[in-house]
């Protein structure tokens, strides 16, 4: 009888151990998935993706990556209709010699990209226009994002979450 009870106990314990499984790979279940917006104009979509890489480089305070992605953005914008202003701003950002200069130029680039995005007709998805009142020496600054979560390209890690969503473009 002792042997039967011991076997039953071991069986139950082993079932409990095997019933546990890893939940780490289930990240995102139950959360709203962020979808990259799709544009009717594929060249504009490619330019927007490069813009996001510039923004992300500024969030990370990586001036080398910001310059590299600004150059790629400038080349991509050459294929986009009515993108002369945005292309000029991307060129100025690529040539900026400091992170501060890049962040100053990013405001004008974001304004130009906003006009292109609004005229570019999204096929699906949403883009968020975000704003930080403290950017540009408290004059404020806008940027575009695929996420509602604020990641401030003007302040970097100093004030990463400073800002708010001002408009949803769809």
PDB file of C-alpha atoms in Angstrom:
ATOM      1  CA  UNK A   1       0.000   0.000   0.000  1.00  0.00           C
ATOM      2  CA  UNK A   2       2.849   2.360   0.823  1.00  0.00           C
ATOM      3  CA  UNK A   3       4.363   1.648  -2.543  1.00  0.00           C
ATOM      4  CA  UNK A   4       1.077   2.410  -4.354  1.00  0.00           C
ATOM      5  CA  UNK A   5       0.650   5.680  -2.437  1.00  0.00           C
ATOM      6  CA  UNK A   6       4.233   6.666  -3.203  1.00  0.00           C
ATOM      7  CA  UNK A   7       3.736   5.956  -6.926  1.00  0.00           C
ATOM      8  CA  UNK A   8       0.496   7.939  -6.944  1.00  0.00           C
ATOM      9  CA  UNK A   9       2.172  10.872  -5.188  1.00  0.00           C
ATOM     10  CA  UNK A  10       5.109  10.857  -7.629  1.00  0.00           C
ATOM     11  CA  UNK A  11       2.723  10.684 -10.577  1.00  0.00           C
ATOM     12  CA  UNK A  12       0.719  13.647  -9.308  1.00  0.00           C
ATOM     13  CA  UNK A  13       3.851  15.684  -8.622  1.00  0.00           C
ATOM     14  CA  UNK A  14       5.294  14.980 -12.049  1.00  0.00           C
ATOM     15  CA  UNK A  15       2.004  15.990 -13.677  1.00  0.00           C
ATOM     16  CA  UNK A  16       2.140  19.304 -11.848  1.00  0.00           C
ATOM     17  CA  UNK A  17       5.685  19.951 -13.010  1.00  0.00           C
ATOM     18  CA  UNK A  18       4.927  19.106 -16.644  1.00  0.00           C
ATOM     19  CA  UNK A  19       1.725  21.138 -16.616  1.00  0.00           C
ATOM     20  CA  UNK A  20       3.784  24.295 -16.107  1.00  0.00           C
ATOM     21  CA  UNK A  21       4.979  25.812 -19.353  1.00  0.00           C
ATOM     22  CA  UNK A  22       6.833  28.906 -20.425  1.00  0.00           C
ATOM     23  CA  UNK A  23       4.674  32.003 -20.832  1.00  0.00           C
ATOM     24  CA  UNK A  24       7.554  34.223 -21.967  1.00  0.00           C
ATOM     25  CA  UNK A  25       6.846  33.619 -25.638  1.00  0.00           C
ATOM     26  CA  UNK A  26       3.265  34.795 -25.267  1.00  0.00           C
ATOM     27  CA  UNK A  27       4.145  38.474 -25.070  1.00  0.00           C
ATOM     28  CA  UNK A  28       1.549  40.618 -26.699  1.00  0.00           C
ATOM     29  CA  UNK A  29      -1.397  38.280 -26.222  1.00  0.00           C
ATOM     30  CA  UNK A  30      -4.272  40.395 -25.039  1.00  0.00           C
ATOM     31  CA  UNK A  31      -2.469  43.601 -26.001  1.00  0.00           C
ATOM     32  CA  UNK A  32      -3.288  45.718 -29.015  1.00  0.00           C
ATOM     33  CA  UNK A  33      -0.791  44.945 -31.762  1.00  0.00           C
ATOM     34  CA  UNK A  34       0.855  47.939 -33.444  1.00  0.00           C
ATOM     35  CA  UNK A  35       0.470  47.698 -37.190  1.00  0.00           C
ATOM     36  CA  UNK A  36       2.781  49.526 -39.550  1.00  0.00           C
ATOM     37  CA  UNK A  37       0.714  51.824 -41.722  1.00  0.00           C
ATOM     38  CA  UNK A  38       0.555  51.113 -45.438  1.00  0.00           C
ATOM     39  CA  UNK A  39       0.456  53.893 -48.008  1.00  0.00           C
ATOM     40  CA  UNK A  40      -1.112  53.787 -51.447  1.00  0.00           C
ATOM     41  CA  UNK A  41       2.186  55.267 -52.723  1.00  0.00           C
ATOM     42  CA  UNK A  42       4.896  52.672 -51.977  1.00  0.00           C
ATOM     43  CA  UNK A  43       7.685  55.246 -52.311  1.00  0.00           C
ATOM     44  CA  UNK A  44       6.048  57.410 -49.659  1.00  0.00           C
ATOM     45  CA  UNK A  45       5.714  54.321 -47.473  1.00  0.00           C
ATOM     46  CA  UNK A  46       9.435  53.629 -47.861  1.00  0.00           C
ATOM     47  CA  UNK A  47      10.240  57.262 -47.049  1.00  0.00           C
ATOM     48  CA  UNK A  48       8.059  57.108 -43.947  1.00  0.00           C
ATOM     49  CA  UNK A  49       9.899  53.964 -42.784  1.00  0.00           C
ATOM     50  CA  UNK A  50      13.239  55.803 -43.180  1.00  0.00           C
ATOM     51  CA  UNK A  51      11.785  58.758 -41.264  1.00  0.00           C
ATOM     52  CA  UNK A  52      10.937  56.390 -38.392  1.00  0.00           C
ATOM     53  CA  UNK A  53      14.528  55.120 -38.382  1.00  0.00           C
ATOM     54  CA  UNK A  54      15.756  58.724 -38.116  1.00  0.00           C
ATOM     55  CA  UNK A  55      13.333  59.315 -35.239  1.00  0.00           C
ATOM     56  CA  UNK A  56      14.437  56.133 -33.467  1.00  0.00           C
ATOM     57  CA  UNK A  57      18.103  57.121 -33.830  1.00  0.00           C
ATOM     58  CA  UNK A  58      17.339  60.481 -32.205  1.00  0.00           C
ATOM     59  CA  UNK A  59      15.417  58.752 -29.403  1.00  0.00           C
ATOM     60  CA  UNK A  60      18.562  56.667 -28.811  1.00  0.00           C
ATOM     61  CA  UNK A  61      20.726  59.834 -29.082  1.00  0.00           C
ATOM     62  CA  UNK A  62      22.750  58.165 -31.846  1.00  0.00           C
ATOM     63  CA  UNK A  63      23.882  60.966 -34.157  1.00  0.00           C
ATOM     64  CA  UNK A  64      25.743  58.626 -36.541  1.00  0.00           C
ATOM     65  CA  UNK A  65      22.639  56.517 -37.183  1.00  0.00           C
ATOM     66  CA  UNK A  66      20.482  59.631 -37.474  1.00  0.00           C
ATOM     67  CA  UNK A  67      22.814  60.977 -40.181  1.00  0.00           C
ATOM     68  CA  UNK A  68      22.928  57.625 -42.008  1.00  0.00           C
ATOM     69  CA  UNK A  69      19.145  57.240 -42.036  1.00  0.00           C
ATOM     70  CA  UNK A  70      18.688  60.901 -43.012  1.00  0.00           C
ATOM     71  CA  UNK A  71      20.797  60.255 -46.121  1.00  0.00           C
ATOM     72  CA  UNK A  72      18.687  57.209 -46.978  1.00  0.00           C
ATOM     73  CA  UNK A  73      15.531  59.239 -46.380  1.00  0.00           C
ATOM     74  CA  UNK A  74      16.778  61.976 -48.703  1.00  0.00           C
ATOM     75  CA  UNK A  75      17.427  59.434 -51.491  1.00  0.00           C
ATOM     76  CA  UNK A  76      14.025  57.803 -51.006  1.00  0.00           C
ATOM     77  CA  UNK A  77      12.230  61.160 -51.022  1.00  0.00           C
ATOM     78  CA  UNK A  78      13.668  61.822 -54.501  1.00  0.00           C
ATOM     79  CA  UNK A  79      11.094  59.291 -55.770  1.00  0.00           C
ATOM     80  CA  UNK A  80       8.153  60.888 -53.929  1.00  0.00           C
ATOM     81  CA  UNK A  81       6.018  63.500 -55.660  1.00  0.00           C
ATOM     82  CA  UNK A  82       5.990  66.986 -54.036  1.00  0.00           C
ATOM     83  CA  UNK A  83       8.664  66.024 -51.502  1.00  0.00           C
ATOM     84  CA  UNK A  84      11.197  68.767 -52.249  1.00  0.00           C
ATOM     85  CA  UNK A  85      10.862  70.442 -48.838  1.00  0.00           C
ATOM     86  CA  UNK A  86      11.141  67.166 -46.930  1.00  0.00           C
ATOM     87  CA  UNK A  87      14.111  66.161 -49.070  1.00  0.00           C
ATOM     88  CA  UNK A  88      15.870  69.468 -48.334  1.00  0.00           C
ATOM     89  CA  UNK A  89      15.265  69.016 -44.591  1.00  0.00           C
ATOM     90  CA  UNK A  90      16.552  65.422 -44.693  1.00  0.00           C
ATOM     91  CA  UNK A  91      19.674  66.659 -46.486  1.00  0.00           C
ATOM     92  CA  UNK A  92      20.264  69.311 -43.819  1.00  0.00           C
ATOM     93  CA  UNK A  93      19.842  66.696 -41.099  1.00  0.00           C
ATOM     94  CA  UNK A  94      22.316  64.381 -42.813  1.00  0.00           C
ATOM     95  CA  UNK A  95      24.855  67.216 -42.898  1.00  0.00           C
ATOM     96  CA  UNK A  96      24.323  68.349 -39.301  1.00  0.00           C
ATOM     97  CA  UNK A  97      27.470  68.132 -37.194  1.00  0.00           C
ATOM     98  CA  UNK A  98      25.926  67.478 -33.788  1.00  0.00           C
ATOM     99  CA  UNK A  99      23.008  65.697 -32.188  1.00  0.00           C
ATOM    100  CA  UNK A 100      21.589  69.079 -31.124  1.00  0.00           C
ATOM    101  CA  UNK A 101      21.677  70.337 -34.719  1.00  0.00           C
ATOM    102  CA  UNK A 102      20.013  67.135 -35.904  1.00  0.00           C
ATOM    103  CA  UNK A 103      17.247  67.554 -33.334  1.00  0.00           C
ATOM    104  CA  UNK A 104      16.768  71.184 -34.398  1.00  0.00           C
ATOM    105  CA  UNK A 105      16.441  70.101 -38.045  1.00  0.00           C
ATOM    106  CA  UNK A 106      14.137  67.218 -37.127  1.00  0.00           C
ATOM    107  CA  UNK A 107      11.309  69.621 -36.299  1.00  0.00           C
ATOM    108  CA  UNK A 108      11.260  71.042 -39.848  1.00  0.00           C
ATOM    109  CA  UNK A 109      11.647  67.534 -41.300  1.00  0.00           C
ATOM    110  CA  UNK A 110       8.677  66.343 -39.245  1.00  0.00           C
ATOM    111  CA  UNK A 111       6.546  69.264 -40.455  1.00  0.00           C
ATOM    112  CA  UNK A 112       7.386  68.441 -44.076  1.00  0.00           C
ATOM    113  CA  UNK A 113       6.763  64.710 -43.564  1.00  0.00           C
ATOM    114  CA  UNK A 114       3.428  65.474 -41.887  1.00  0.00           C
ATOM    115  CA  UNK A 115       2.248  67.282 -45.028  1.00  0.00           C
ATOM    116  CA  UNK A 116       3.328  64.361 -47.221  1.00  0.00           C
ATOM    117  CA  UNK A 117       1.685  61.801 -44.942  1.00  0.00           C
ATOM    118  CA  UNK A 118      -1.600  63.701 -44.783  1.00  0.00           C
ATOM    119  CA  UNK A 119      -1.681  64.042 -48.575  1.00  0.00           C
ATOM    120  CA  UNK A 120      -0.381  60.524 -49.157  1.00  0.00           C
ATOM    121  CA  UNK A 121      -3.535  58.576 -48.358  1.00  0.00           C
ATOM    122  CA  UNK A 122      -3.043  55.684 -46.000  1.00  0.00           C
ATOM    123  CA  UNK A 123      -4.282  52.370 -47.357  1.00  0.00           C
ATOM    124  CA  UNK A 124      -4.446  50.966 -43.820  1.00  0.00           C
ATOM    125  CA  UNK A 125      -3.168  51.625 -40.330  1.00  0.00           C
ATOM    126  CA  UNK A 126      -2.748  54.739 -38.234  1.00  0.00           C
ATOM    127  CA  UNK A 127      -0.021  57.298 -37.677  1.00  0.00           C
ATOM    128  CA  UNK A 128       0.162  59.393 -34.536  1.00  0.00           C
ATOM    129  CA  UNK A 129       1.202  63.029 -34.492  1.00  0.00           C
ATOM    130  CA  UNK A 130       2.968  63.539 -31.182  1.00  0.00           C
ATOM    131  CA  UNK A 131       4.095  66.721 -29.471  1.00  0.00           C
ATOM    132  CA  UNK A 132       6.556  67.769 -26.782  1.00  0.00           C
ATOM    133  CA  UNK A 133       6.048  71.288 -25.395  1.00  0.00           C
ATOM    134  CA  UNK A 134       9.626  71.450 -24.074  1.00  0.00           C
ATOM    135  CA  UNK A 135      11.380  70.661 -27.359  1.00  0.00           C
ATOM    136  CA  UNK A 136      13.277  73.344 -29.250  1.00  0.00           C
ATOM    137  CA  UNK A 137      13.942  75.555 -26.219  1.00  0.00           C
ATOM    138  CA  UNK A 138      10.330  75.319 -25.012  1.00  0.00           C
ATOM    139  CA  UNK A 139       8.918  76.270 -28.425  1.00  0.00           C
ATOM    140  CA  UNK A 140       7.627  72.728 -28.820  1.00  0.00           C
ATOM    141  CA  UNK A 141       8.148  70.101 -31.452  1.00  0.00           C
ATOM    142  CA  UNK A 142       6.078  67.538 -33.331  1.00  0.00           C
ATOM    143  CA  UNK A 143       6.953  64.117 -34.711  1.00  0.00           C
ATOM    144  CA  UNK A 144       5.221  61.158 -36.338  1.00  0.00           C
ATOM    145  CA  UNK A 145       5.010  57.699 -34.807  1.00  0.00           C
ATOM    146  CA  UNK A 146       3.389  54.302 -35.307  1.00  0.00           C
ATOM    147  CA  UNK A 147       2.809  54.016 -31.558  1.00  0.00           C
ATOM    148  CA  UNK A 148       0.748  55.934 -29.043  1.00  0.00           C
ATOM    149  CA  UNK A 149       3.512  55.375 -26.496  1.00  0.00           C
ATOM    150  CA  UNK A 150       5.703  58.480 -26.357  1.00  0.00           C
ATOM    151  CA  UNK A 151       9.390  58.102 -27.193  1.00  0.00           C
ATOM    152  CA  UNK A 152      10.656  61.649 -27.478  1.00  0.00           C
ATOM    153  CA  UNK A 153      13.265  62.217 -30.219  1.00  0.00           C
ATOM    154  CA  UNK A 154      13.983  65.755 -29.022  1.00  0.00           C
ATOM    155  CA  UNK A 155      14.932  64.915 -25.443  1.00  0.00           C
ATOM    156  CA  UNK A 156      16.236  61.361 -25.751  1.00  0.00           C
ATOM    157  CA  UNK A 157      16.757  59.557 -22.462  1.00  0.00           C
ATOM    158  CA  UNK A 158      16.621  62.820 -20.460  1.00  0.00           C
ATOM    159  CA  UNK A 159      12.855  63.043 -20.913  1.00  0.00           C
ATOM    160  CA  UNK A 160      11.971  60.011 -22.999  1.00  0.00           C
ATOM    161  CA  UNK A 161       8.242  60.071 -22.232  1.00  0.00           C
ATOM    162  CA  UNK A 162       7.675  63.826 -22.365  1.00  0.00           C
ATOM    163  CA  UNK A 163       4.869  64.552 -24.795  1.00  0.00           C
ATOM    164  CA  UNK A 164       1.408  63.541 -25.891  1.00  0.00           C
ATOM    165  CA  UNK A 165      -0.529  62.363 -28.924  1.00  0.00           C
ATOM    166  CA  UNK A 166      -2.127  65.364 -30.644  1.00  0.00           C
ATOM    167  CA  UNK A 167      -3.726  63.694 -33.660  1.00  0.00           C
ATOM    168  CA  UNK A 168      -4.414  60.288 -35.154  1.00  0.00           C
ATOM    169  CA  UNK A 169      -3.995  60.147 -38.920  1.00  0.00           C
ATOM    170  CA  UNK A 170      -5.834  57.373 -40.760  1.00  0.00           C
TER     171      UNK A 170
END
